Short mmCIF file of C-alpha atoms in Angstrom, two decimals:
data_model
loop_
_atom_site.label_atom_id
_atom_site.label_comp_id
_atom_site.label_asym_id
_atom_site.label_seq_id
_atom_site.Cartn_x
_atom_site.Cartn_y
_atom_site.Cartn_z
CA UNK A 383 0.00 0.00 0.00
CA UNK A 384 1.02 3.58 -0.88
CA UNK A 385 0.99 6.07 1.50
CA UNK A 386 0.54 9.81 0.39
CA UNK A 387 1.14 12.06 3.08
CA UNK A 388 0.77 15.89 2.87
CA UNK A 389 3.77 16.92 1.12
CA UNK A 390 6.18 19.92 2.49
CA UNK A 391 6.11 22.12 -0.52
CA UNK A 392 9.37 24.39 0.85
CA UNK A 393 11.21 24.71 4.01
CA UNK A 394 8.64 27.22 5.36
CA UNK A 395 5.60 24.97 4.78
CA UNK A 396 4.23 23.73 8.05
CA UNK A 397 0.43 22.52 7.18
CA UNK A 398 -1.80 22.81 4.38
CA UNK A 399 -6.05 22.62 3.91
CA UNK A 400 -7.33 20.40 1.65
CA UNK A 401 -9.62 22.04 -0.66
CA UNK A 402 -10.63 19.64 -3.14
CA UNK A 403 -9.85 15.96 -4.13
CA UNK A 404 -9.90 15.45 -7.95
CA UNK A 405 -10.15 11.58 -7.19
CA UNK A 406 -12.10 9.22 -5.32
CA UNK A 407 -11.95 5.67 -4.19
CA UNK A 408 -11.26 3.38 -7.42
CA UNK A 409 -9.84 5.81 -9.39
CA UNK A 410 -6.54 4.74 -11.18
CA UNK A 411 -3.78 6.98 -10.72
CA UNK A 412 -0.41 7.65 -12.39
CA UNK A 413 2.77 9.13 -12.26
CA UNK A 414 1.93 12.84 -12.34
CA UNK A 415 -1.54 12.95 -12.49
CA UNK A 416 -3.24 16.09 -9.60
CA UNK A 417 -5.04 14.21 -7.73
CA UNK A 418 -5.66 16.70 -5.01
CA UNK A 419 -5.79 21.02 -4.30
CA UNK A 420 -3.93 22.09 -1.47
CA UNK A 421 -4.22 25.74 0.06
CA UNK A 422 -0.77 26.88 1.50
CA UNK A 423 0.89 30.52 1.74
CA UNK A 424 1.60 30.38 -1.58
CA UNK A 425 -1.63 29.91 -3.04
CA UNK A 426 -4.27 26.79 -4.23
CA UNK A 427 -0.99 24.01 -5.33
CA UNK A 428 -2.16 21.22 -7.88
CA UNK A 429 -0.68 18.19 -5.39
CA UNK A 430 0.48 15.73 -8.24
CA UNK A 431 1.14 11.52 -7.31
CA UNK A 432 4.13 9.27 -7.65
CA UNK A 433 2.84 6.72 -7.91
CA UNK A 434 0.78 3.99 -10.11
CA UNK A 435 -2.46 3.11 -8.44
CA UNK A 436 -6.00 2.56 -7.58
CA UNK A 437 -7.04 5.04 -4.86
CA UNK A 438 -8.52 2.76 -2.28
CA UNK A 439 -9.04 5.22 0.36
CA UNK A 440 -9.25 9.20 1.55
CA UNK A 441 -8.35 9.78 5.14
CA UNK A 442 -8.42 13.32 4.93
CA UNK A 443 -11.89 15.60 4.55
CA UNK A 444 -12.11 18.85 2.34
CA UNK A 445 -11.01 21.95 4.15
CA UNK A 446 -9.30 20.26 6.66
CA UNK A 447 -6.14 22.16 7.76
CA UNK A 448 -3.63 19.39 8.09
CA UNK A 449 0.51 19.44 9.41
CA UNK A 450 2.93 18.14 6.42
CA UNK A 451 3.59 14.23 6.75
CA UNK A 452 -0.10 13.49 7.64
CA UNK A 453 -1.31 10.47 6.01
CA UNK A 454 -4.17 11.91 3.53
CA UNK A 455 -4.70 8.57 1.34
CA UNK A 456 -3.93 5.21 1.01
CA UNK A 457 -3.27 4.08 -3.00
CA UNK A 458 -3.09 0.65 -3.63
CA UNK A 459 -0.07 0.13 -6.03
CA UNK A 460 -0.34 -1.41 -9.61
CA UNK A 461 1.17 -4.85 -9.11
CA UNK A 462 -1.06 -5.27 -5.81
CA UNK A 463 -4.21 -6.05 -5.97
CA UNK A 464 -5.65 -6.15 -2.60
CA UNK A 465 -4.49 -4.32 0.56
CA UNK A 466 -2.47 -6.67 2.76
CA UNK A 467 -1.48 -3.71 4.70
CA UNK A 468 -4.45 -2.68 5.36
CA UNK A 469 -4.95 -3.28 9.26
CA UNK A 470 -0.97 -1.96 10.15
CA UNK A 471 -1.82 1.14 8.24
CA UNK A 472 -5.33 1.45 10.26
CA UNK A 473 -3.16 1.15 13.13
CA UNK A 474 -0.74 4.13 12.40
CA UNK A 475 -3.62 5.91 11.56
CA UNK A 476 -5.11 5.65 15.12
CA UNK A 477 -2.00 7.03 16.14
CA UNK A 478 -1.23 9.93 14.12
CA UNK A 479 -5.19 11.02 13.74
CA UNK A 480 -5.98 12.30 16.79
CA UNK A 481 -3.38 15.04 17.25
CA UNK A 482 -4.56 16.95 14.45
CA UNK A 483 -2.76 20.14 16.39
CA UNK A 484 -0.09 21.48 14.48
CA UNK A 485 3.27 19.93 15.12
CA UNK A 486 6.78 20.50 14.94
CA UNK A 487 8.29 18.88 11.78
CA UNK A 488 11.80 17.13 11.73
CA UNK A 489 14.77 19.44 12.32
CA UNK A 490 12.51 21.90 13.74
CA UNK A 491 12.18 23.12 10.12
CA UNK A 492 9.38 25.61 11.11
CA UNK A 493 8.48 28.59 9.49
CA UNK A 494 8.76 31.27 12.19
CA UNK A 495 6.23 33.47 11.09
CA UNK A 496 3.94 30.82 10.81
CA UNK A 497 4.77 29.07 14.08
CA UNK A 498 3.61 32.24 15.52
CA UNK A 499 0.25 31.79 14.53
CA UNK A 500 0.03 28.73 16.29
CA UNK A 501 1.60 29.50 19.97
CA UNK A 502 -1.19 28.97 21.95
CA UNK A 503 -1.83 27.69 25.80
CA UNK A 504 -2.75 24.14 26.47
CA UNK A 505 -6.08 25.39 27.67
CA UNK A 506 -6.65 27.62 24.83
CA UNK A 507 -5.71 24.74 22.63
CA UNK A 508 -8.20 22.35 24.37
CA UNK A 509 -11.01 25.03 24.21
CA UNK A 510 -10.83 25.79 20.53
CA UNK A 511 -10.81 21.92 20.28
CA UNK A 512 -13.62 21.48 21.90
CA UNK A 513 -15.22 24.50 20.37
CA UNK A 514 -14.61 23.75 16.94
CA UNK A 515 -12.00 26.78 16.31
CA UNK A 516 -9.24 27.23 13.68
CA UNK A 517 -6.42 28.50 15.74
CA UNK A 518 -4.96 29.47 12.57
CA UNK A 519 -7.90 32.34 12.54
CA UNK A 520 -7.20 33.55 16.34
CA UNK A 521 -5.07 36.55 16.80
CA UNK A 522 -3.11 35.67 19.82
CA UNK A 523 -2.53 38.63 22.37
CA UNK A 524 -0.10 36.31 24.74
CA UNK A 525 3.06 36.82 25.29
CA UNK A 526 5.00 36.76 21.69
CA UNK A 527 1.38 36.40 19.90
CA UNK A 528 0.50 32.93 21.92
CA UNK A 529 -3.12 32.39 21.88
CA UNK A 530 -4.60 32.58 25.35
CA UNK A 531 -7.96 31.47 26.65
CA UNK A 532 -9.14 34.99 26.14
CA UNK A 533 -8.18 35.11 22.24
CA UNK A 534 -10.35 31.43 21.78
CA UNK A 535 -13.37 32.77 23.92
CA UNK A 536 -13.37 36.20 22.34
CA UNK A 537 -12.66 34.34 18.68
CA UNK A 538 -15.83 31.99 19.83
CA UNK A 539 -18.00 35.16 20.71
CA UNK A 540 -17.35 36.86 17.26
CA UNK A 541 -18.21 33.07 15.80
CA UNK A 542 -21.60 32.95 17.39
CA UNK A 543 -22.09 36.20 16.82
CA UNK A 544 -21.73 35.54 13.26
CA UNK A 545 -18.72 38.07 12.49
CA UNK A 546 -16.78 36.29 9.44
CA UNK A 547 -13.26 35.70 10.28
CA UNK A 548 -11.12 37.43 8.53
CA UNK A 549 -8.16 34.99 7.45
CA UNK A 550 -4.41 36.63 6.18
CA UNK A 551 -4.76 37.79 2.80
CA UNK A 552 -2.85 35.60 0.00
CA UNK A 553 -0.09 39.05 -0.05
CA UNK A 554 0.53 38.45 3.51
CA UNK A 555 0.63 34.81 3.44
CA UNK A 556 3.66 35.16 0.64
CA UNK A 557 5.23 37.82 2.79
CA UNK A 558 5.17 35.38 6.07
CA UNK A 559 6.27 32.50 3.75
CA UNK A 560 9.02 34.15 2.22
CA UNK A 561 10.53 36.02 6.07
CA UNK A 562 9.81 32.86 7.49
CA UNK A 563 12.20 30.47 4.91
CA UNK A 564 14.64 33.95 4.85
CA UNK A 565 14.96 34.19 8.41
CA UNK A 566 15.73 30.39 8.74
CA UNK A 567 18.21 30.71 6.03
CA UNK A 568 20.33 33.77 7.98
CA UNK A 569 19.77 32.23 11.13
CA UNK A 570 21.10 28.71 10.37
CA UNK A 571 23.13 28.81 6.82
CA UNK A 572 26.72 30.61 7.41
CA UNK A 573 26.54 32.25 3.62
CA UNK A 574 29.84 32.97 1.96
CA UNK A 575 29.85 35.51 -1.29
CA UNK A 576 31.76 35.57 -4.34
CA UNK A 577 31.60 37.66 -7.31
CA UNK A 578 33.04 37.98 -10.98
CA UNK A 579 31.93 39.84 -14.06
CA UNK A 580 31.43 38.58 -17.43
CA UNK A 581 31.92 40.15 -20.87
CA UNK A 582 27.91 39.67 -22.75
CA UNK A 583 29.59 40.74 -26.01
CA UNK A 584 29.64 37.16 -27.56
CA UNK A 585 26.26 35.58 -25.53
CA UNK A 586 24.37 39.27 -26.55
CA UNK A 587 25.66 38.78 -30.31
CA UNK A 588 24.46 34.57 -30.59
CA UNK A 589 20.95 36.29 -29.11
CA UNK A 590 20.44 38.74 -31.33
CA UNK A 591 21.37 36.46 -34.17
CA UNK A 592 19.47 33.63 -33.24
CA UNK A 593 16.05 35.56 -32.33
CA UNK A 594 16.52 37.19 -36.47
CA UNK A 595 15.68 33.79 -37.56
CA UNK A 596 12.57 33.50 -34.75
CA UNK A 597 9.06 35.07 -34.70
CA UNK A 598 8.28 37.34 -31.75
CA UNK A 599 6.70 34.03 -30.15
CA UNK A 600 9.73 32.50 -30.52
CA UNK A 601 12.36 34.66 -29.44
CA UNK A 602 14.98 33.91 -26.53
CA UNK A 603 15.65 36.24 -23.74
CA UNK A 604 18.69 36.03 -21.85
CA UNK A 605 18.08 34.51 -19.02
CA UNK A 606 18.28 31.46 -21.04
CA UNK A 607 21.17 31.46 -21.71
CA UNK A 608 22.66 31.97 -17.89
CA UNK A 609 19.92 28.97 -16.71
CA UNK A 610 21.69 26.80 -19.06
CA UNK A 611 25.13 27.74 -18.24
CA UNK A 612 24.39 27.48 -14.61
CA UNK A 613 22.97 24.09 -15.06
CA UNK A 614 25.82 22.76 -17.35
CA UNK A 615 28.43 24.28 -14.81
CA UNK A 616 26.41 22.39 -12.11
CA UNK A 617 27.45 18.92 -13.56
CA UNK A 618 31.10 19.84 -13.73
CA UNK A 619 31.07 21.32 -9.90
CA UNK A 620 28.04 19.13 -8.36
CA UNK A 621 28.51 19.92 -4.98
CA UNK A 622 26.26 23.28 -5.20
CA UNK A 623 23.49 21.50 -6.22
CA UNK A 624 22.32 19.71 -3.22
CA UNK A 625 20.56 19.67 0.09
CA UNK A 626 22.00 20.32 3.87
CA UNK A 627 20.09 17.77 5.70
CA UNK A 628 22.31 16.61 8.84
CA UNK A 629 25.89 16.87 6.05
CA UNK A 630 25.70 17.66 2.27
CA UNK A 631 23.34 15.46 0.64
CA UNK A 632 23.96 15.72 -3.45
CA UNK A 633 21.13 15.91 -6.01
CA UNK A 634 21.23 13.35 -9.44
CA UNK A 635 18.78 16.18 -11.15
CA UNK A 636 19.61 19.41 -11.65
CA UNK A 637 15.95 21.28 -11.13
CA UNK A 638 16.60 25.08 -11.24
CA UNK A 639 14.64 26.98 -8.68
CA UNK A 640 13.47 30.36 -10.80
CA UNK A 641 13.06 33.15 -8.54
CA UNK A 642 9.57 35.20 -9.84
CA UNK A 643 9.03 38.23 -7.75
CA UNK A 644 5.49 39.43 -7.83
CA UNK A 645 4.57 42.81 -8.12
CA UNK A 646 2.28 42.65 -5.01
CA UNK A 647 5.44 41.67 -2.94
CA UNK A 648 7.29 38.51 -2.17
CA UNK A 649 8.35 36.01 -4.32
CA UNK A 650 7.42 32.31 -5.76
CA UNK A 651 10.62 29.94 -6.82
CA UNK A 652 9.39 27.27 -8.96
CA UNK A 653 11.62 24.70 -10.32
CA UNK A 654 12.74 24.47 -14.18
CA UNK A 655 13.24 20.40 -13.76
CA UNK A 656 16.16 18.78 -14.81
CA UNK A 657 17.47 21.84 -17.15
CA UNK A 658 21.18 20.77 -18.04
CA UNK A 659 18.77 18.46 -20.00
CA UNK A 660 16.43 21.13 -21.37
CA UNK A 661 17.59 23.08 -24.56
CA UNK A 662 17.79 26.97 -25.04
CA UNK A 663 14.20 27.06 -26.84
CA UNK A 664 12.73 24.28 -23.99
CA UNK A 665 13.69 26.58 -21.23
CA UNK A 666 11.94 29.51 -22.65
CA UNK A 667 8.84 27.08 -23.17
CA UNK A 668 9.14 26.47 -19.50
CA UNK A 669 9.80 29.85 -18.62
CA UNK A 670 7.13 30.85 -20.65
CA UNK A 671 4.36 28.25 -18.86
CA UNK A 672 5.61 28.52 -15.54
CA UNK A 673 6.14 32.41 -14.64
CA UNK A 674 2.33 33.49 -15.30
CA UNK A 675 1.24 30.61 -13.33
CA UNK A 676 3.59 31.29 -10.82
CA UNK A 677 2.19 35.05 -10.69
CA UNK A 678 -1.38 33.81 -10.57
CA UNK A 679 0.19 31.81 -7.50
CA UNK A 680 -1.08 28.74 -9.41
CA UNK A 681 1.70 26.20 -9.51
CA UNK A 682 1.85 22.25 -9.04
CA UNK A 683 3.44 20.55 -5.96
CA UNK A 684 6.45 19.30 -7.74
CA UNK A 685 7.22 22.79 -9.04
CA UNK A 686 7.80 23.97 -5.23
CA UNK A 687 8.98 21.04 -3.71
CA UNK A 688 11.64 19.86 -6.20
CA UNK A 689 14.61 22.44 -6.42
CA UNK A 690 17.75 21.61 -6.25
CA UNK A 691 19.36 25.38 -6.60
CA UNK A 692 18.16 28.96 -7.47
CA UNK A 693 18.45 31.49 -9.72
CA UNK A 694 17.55 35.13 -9.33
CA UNK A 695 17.89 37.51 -12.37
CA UNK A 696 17.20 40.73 -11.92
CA UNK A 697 16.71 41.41 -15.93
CA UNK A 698 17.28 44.32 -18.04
CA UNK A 699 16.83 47.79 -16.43
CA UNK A 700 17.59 47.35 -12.75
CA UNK A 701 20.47 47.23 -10.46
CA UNK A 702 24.09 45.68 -11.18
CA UNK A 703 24.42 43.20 -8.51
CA UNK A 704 22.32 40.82 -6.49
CA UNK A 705 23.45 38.72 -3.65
CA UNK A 706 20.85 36.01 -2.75
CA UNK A 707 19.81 34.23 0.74
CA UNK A 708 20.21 30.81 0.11
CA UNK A 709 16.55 29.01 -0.27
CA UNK A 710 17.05 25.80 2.99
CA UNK A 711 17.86 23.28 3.06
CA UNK A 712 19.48 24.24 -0.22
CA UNK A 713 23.48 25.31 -0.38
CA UNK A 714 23.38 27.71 -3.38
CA UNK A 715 21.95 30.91 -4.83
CA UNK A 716 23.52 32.19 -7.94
CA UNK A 717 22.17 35.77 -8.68
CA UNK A 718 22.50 37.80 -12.24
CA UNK A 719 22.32 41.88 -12.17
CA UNK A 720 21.04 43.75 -15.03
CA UNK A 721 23.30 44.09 -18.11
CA UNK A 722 25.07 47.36 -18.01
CA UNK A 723 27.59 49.04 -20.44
CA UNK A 724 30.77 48.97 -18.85
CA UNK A 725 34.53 49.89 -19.15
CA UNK A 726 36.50 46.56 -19.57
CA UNK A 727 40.32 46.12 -19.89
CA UNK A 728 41.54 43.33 -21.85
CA UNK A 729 44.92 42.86 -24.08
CA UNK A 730 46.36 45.94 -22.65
CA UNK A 731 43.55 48.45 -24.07
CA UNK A 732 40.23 49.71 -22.70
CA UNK A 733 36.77 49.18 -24.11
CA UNK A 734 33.50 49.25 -23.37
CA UNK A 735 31.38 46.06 -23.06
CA UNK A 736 27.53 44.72 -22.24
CA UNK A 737 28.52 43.46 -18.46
CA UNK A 738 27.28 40.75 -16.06
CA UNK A 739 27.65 40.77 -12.60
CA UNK A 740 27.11 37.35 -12.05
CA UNK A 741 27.38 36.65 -7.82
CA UNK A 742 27.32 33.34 -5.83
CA UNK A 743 25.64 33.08 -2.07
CA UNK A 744 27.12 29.60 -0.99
CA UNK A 745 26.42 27.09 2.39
CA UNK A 746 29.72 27.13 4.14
CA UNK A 747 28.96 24.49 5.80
CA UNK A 748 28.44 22.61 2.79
CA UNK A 749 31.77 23.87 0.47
CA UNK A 750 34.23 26.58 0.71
CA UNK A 751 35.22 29.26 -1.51
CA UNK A 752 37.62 27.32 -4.11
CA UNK A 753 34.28 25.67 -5.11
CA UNK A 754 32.11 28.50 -5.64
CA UNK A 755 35.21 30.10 -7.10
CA UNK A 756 35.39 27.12 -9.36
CA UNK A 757 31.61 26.86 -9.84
CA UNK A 758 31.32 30.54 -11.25
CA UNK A 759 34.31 30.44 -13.13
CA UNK A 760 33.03 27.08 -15.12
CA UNK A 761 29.50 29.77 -15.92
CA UNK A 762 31.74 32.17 -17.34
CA UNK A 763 33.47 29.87 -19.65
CA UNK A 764 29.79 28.39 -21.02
CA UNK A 765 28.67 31.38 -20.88
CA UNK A 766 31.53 32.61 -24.10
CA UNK A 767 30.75 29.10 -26.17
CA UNK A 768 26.85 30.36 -26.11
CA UNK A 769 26.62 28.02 -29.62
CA UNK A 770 27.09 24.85 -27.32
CA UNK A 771 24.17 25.57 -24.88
CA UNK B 459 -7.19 51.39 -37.17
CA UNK B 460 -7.29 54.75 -35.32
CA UNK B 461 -5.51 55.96 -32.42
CA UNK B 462 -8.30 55.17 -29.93
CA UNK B 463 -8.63 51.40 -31.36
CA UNK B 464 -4.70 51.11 -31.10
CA UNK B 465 -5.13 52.35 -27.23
CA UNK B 466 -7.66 49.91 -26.94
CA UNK B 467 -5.59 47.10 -27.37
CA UNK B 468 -2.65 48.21 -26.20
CA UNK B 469 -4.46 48.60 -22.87
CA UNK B 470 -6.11 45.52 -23.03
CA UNK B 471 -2.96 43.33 -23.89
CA UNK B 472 -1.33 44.97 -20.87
CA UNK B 473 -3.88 43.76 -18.71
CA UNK B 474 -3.50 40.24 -20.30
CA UNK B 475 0.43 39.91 -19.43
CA UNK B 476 0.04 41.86 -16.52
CA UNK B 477 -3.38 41.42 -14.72
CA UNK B 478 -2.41 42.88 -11.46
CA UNK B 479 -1.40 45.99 -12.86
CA UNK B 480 -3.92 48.87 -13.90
CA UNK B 481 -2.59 50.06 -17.78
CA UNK B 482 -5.47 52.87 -17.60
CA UNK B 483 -3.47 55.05 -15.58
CA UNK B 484 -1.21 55.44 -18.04
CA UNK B 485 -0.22 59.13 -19.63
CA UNK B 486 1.00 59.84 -23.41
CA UNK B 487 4.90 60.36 -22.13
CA UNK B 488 5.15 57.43 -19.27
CA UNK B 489 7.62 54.76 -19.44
CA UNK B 490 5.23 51.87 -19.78
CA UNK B 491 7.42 48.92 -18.16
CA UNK B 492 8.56 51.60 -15.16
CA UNK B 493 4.98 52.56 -14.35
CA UNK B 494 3.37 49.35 -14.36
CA UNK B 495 6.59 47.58 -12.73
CA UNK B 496 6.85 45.24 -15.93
CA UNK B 497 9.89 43.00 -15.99
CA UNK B 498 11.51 41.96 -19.38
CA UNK B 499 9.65 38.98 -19.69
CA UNK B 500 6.17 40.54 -19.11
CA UNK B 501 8.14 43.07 -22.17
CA UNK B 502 8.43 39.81 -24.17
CA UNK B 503 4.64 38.55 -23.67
CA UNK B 504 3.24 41.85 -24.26
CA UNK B 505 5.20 42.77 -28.01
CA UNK B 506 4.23 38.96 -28.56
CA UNK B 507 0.59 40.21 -27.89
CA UNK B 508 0.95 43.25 -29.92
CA UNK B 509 1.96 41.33 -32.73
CA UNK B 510 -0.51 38.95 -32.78
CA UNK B 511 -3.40 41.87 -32.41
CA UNK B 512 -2.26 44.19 -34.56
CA UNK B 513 0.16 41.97 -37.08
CA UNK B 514 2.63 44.29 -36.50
CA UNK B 515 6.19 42.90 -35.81
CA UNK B 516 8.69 44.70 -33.27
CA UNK B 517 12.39 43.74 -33.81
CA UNK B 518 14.53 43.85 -30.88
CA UNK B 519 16.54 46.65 -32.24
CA UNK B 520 13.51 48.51 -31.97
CA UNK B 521 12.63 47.78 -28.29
CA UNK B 522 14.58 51.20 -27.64
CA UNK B 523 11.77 53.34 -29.74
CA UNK B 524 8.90 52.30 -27.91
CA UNK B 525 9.47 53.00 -24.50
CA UNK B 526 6.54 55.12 -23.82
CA UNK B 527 3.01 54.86 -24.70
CA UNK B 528 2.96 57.78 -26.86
CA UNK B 529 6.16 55.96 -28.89
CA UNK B 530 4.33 52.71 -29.07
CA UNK B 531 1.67 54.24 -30.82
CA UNK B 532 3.63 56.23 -33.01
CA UNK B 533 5.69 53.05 -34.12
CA UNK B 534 2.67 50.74 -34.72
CA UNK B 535 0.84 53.75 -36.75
CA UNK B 536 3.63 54.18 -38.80
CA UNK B 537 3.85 50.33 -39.29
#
């Protein structure tokens, strides 16, 4: 028997509600196929299977708030037809069911902001229990925001009162999402920096070339270009593109976390999978699918969950430089600045070039400087041989 | 097409690549991308949407001419 648990979409995921299940008992699942909706801080997430299946049952109701790791269905796989397991898993169930309370996930991984929300008495916790509240809608007035008795009795007056409760807008739940994972990540990851410029003469040059050929729907832009020379320089210095989980744990894929900043504030980093495998014109296809969605805060499970590294480009007509904080329990950010005309020396004489500051926010813990020294230089070199991308 | 058509669309494929913004507030002599906070790929969805409304095709070395929206206009009535 499969077990699909509610999966952590992102170090600063601590729960999610269920909205909707797109499947029912019977139906026969796949690799890929969205088989639930899942509301989290960064919008309704299409939560995709594993798995080959028949769906034989669904633990968890609609709009039930639920901490990542709780078992929400049990899928029988392909090759077994009936469900030996059955009475072991009823078992575990017993046990993990009845503390539906939020709990503290492995590694204390926990979103600070949203931890917050939570901090509430053991009486206050027992009374909105019993009362049928969502501590996740009670303001809590306790010391450092903990939910007292007071907060769940006033919370239960305004519910019998019949005063909707107002729950976080989807702006603020990006903004706690995004200081929660940042303040993990300068609290726990000792960041080192490095930083080099590269000449865009050459890259600039293949561009404008190549996007003569291409209809406006077709053209390149080029952040292409540095994706795929991060990604190639990723399989010639691996050990960026990883997780710190208890030591350096290396990834097999190389799935580019794409840093989309909305215009509303805060940011969504969905993953560009596999793309040392992806050509130029497949990573603007993806790039072209994924960023809207992302906007629209409408992406699919694997898209936040699977990155093994990020990128943040600034694009054309902003700043030079951008130093990243590294996305846990990943041990890499590589950041682009816009593309400015610069003064460059080379073979004794001074010129003026399109220039990249291209900058590298690295896990100490996880490699040292030669590395990231190594890493960025290896970018630089792919990033003159833009034909071979 | 006249010049109040043309804003039509212009305004309306805006919106499209940029929903969260609001193109109407938008003067004759303002920097399109700067006032709506447009990035260069919302630049790259919205020419694609221009070209696909109108017909008309903007070359990159042309990005430079139609900056604001009284340019745009300009360029695609000339087209």
């Amino acid at each position: 028997m499969i077990e699909f648990c509610m999966p952590s979409l992102g170090a600063d995921m601590e729960a999610g509600t269920l909205c909707e299940w797109l499947v029912s008992p019977g139906s026969v699942v796949k690799r890929g196929d969205i088989i639930a909706v899942v509301e989290t801080q960064k919008g309704l997430i299409d939560i995709e299977v594993f798995e080959e299946g028949t769906i034989h049952k669904l633990l968890i109701k609609e709009n039930e708030k639920v901490p990542v790791g709780t078992l929400m269905a049990l899928i029988i796989p392909a090759k077994e037809t009936t469900p030996k397991t059955e009475k072991r898993l009823a078992e575990k169930i017993q046990t993990i069911r009845p503390t539906p309370a939020i709990q503290t996930t492995a590694g204390g991984m926990i979103a600070a902001g949203i931890k917050s929300s939570f901090k509430a008495s053991p009486l206050a916790k027992r009374m909105a229990s019993e009362k049928n509240i969502d501590l996740s809608t009670v303001k809590g007035s306790g010391e450092g925001g903990a939910i007292t008795r007071e907060d769940v009795e006033k919370a239960l007056m305004e519910k019998e009162a019949g005063i909707p409760v107002v729950k976080p807008s989807a702006v603020e739940n990006i903004r706690l999402a995004v200081a929660a994972a940042m303040t993990r990540s300068n609290r726990e990851i000792p960041h080192y920096y490095l930083e080099t410029r590269v000449d865009m003469s050459r890259p600039l040059a293949f561009l404008r070339e190549a996007n003569k050929q291409r209809t406006v729907k077709q053209r390149l832009l080029p952040v292409v270009l540095l994706i795929k020379a991060v990604a190639k320089a990723l399989k010639e210095v691996p050990d960026l593109n990883g997780y710190w989980e208890y030591g350096l744990k290396l990834k097999s894929e190389i799935n580019i976390g794409f840093v989309v900043s909305l215009r509303t504030g805060g940011v969504m980093i969905p993953a560009i999978h596999e793309a040392d495998k992806k050509t130029t014109d497949e990573l603007m296809d993806s790039l072209n699918d994924m960023i809207p969605r992302a906007r629209a805060m409408k992406l699919r499970s694997s898209e936040l969950a699977d990155s093994t590294v990020t990128i943040t480009s600034l694009g054309d007509e902003n700043v030079e430089t951008v130093f990243g904080v590294i996305y846990p329990p990943q041990v890499a950010i590589v950041g682009f600045g816009s593309i400015t005309e610069q003064p460059w020396a080379e073979n004794e004489k001074l010129d003026s070039r399109p220039v990249l500051r291209m900058t590298l926010a690295a896990d100490h813990r996880a490699t040292d400087g030669n590395t990231g020294s190594r890493f960025l230089m290896t970018v630089k070199r792919n990033l003159q041989k833009p034909e071979t991308l | 097409m006249n010049e109040t058509e043309l804003k039509k669309i212009i305004l309306q494929s805006l919106k499209k690549v940029a929903p969260d913004t609001n193109p109407e507030i938008l003067q004759a002599g303002d920097k399109i991308r700067e006032k709506l906070d447009m990035d260069s790929f919302d630049a790259l969805r919205f020419i694609v949407e221009l070209n696909e409304k109108t017909g008309v095709d903007i070359p990159e070395e042309d990005y430079g001419k139609i900056v604001t929206l009284k340019d745009l206009m300009h360029y695609i009535m000339k087209k």
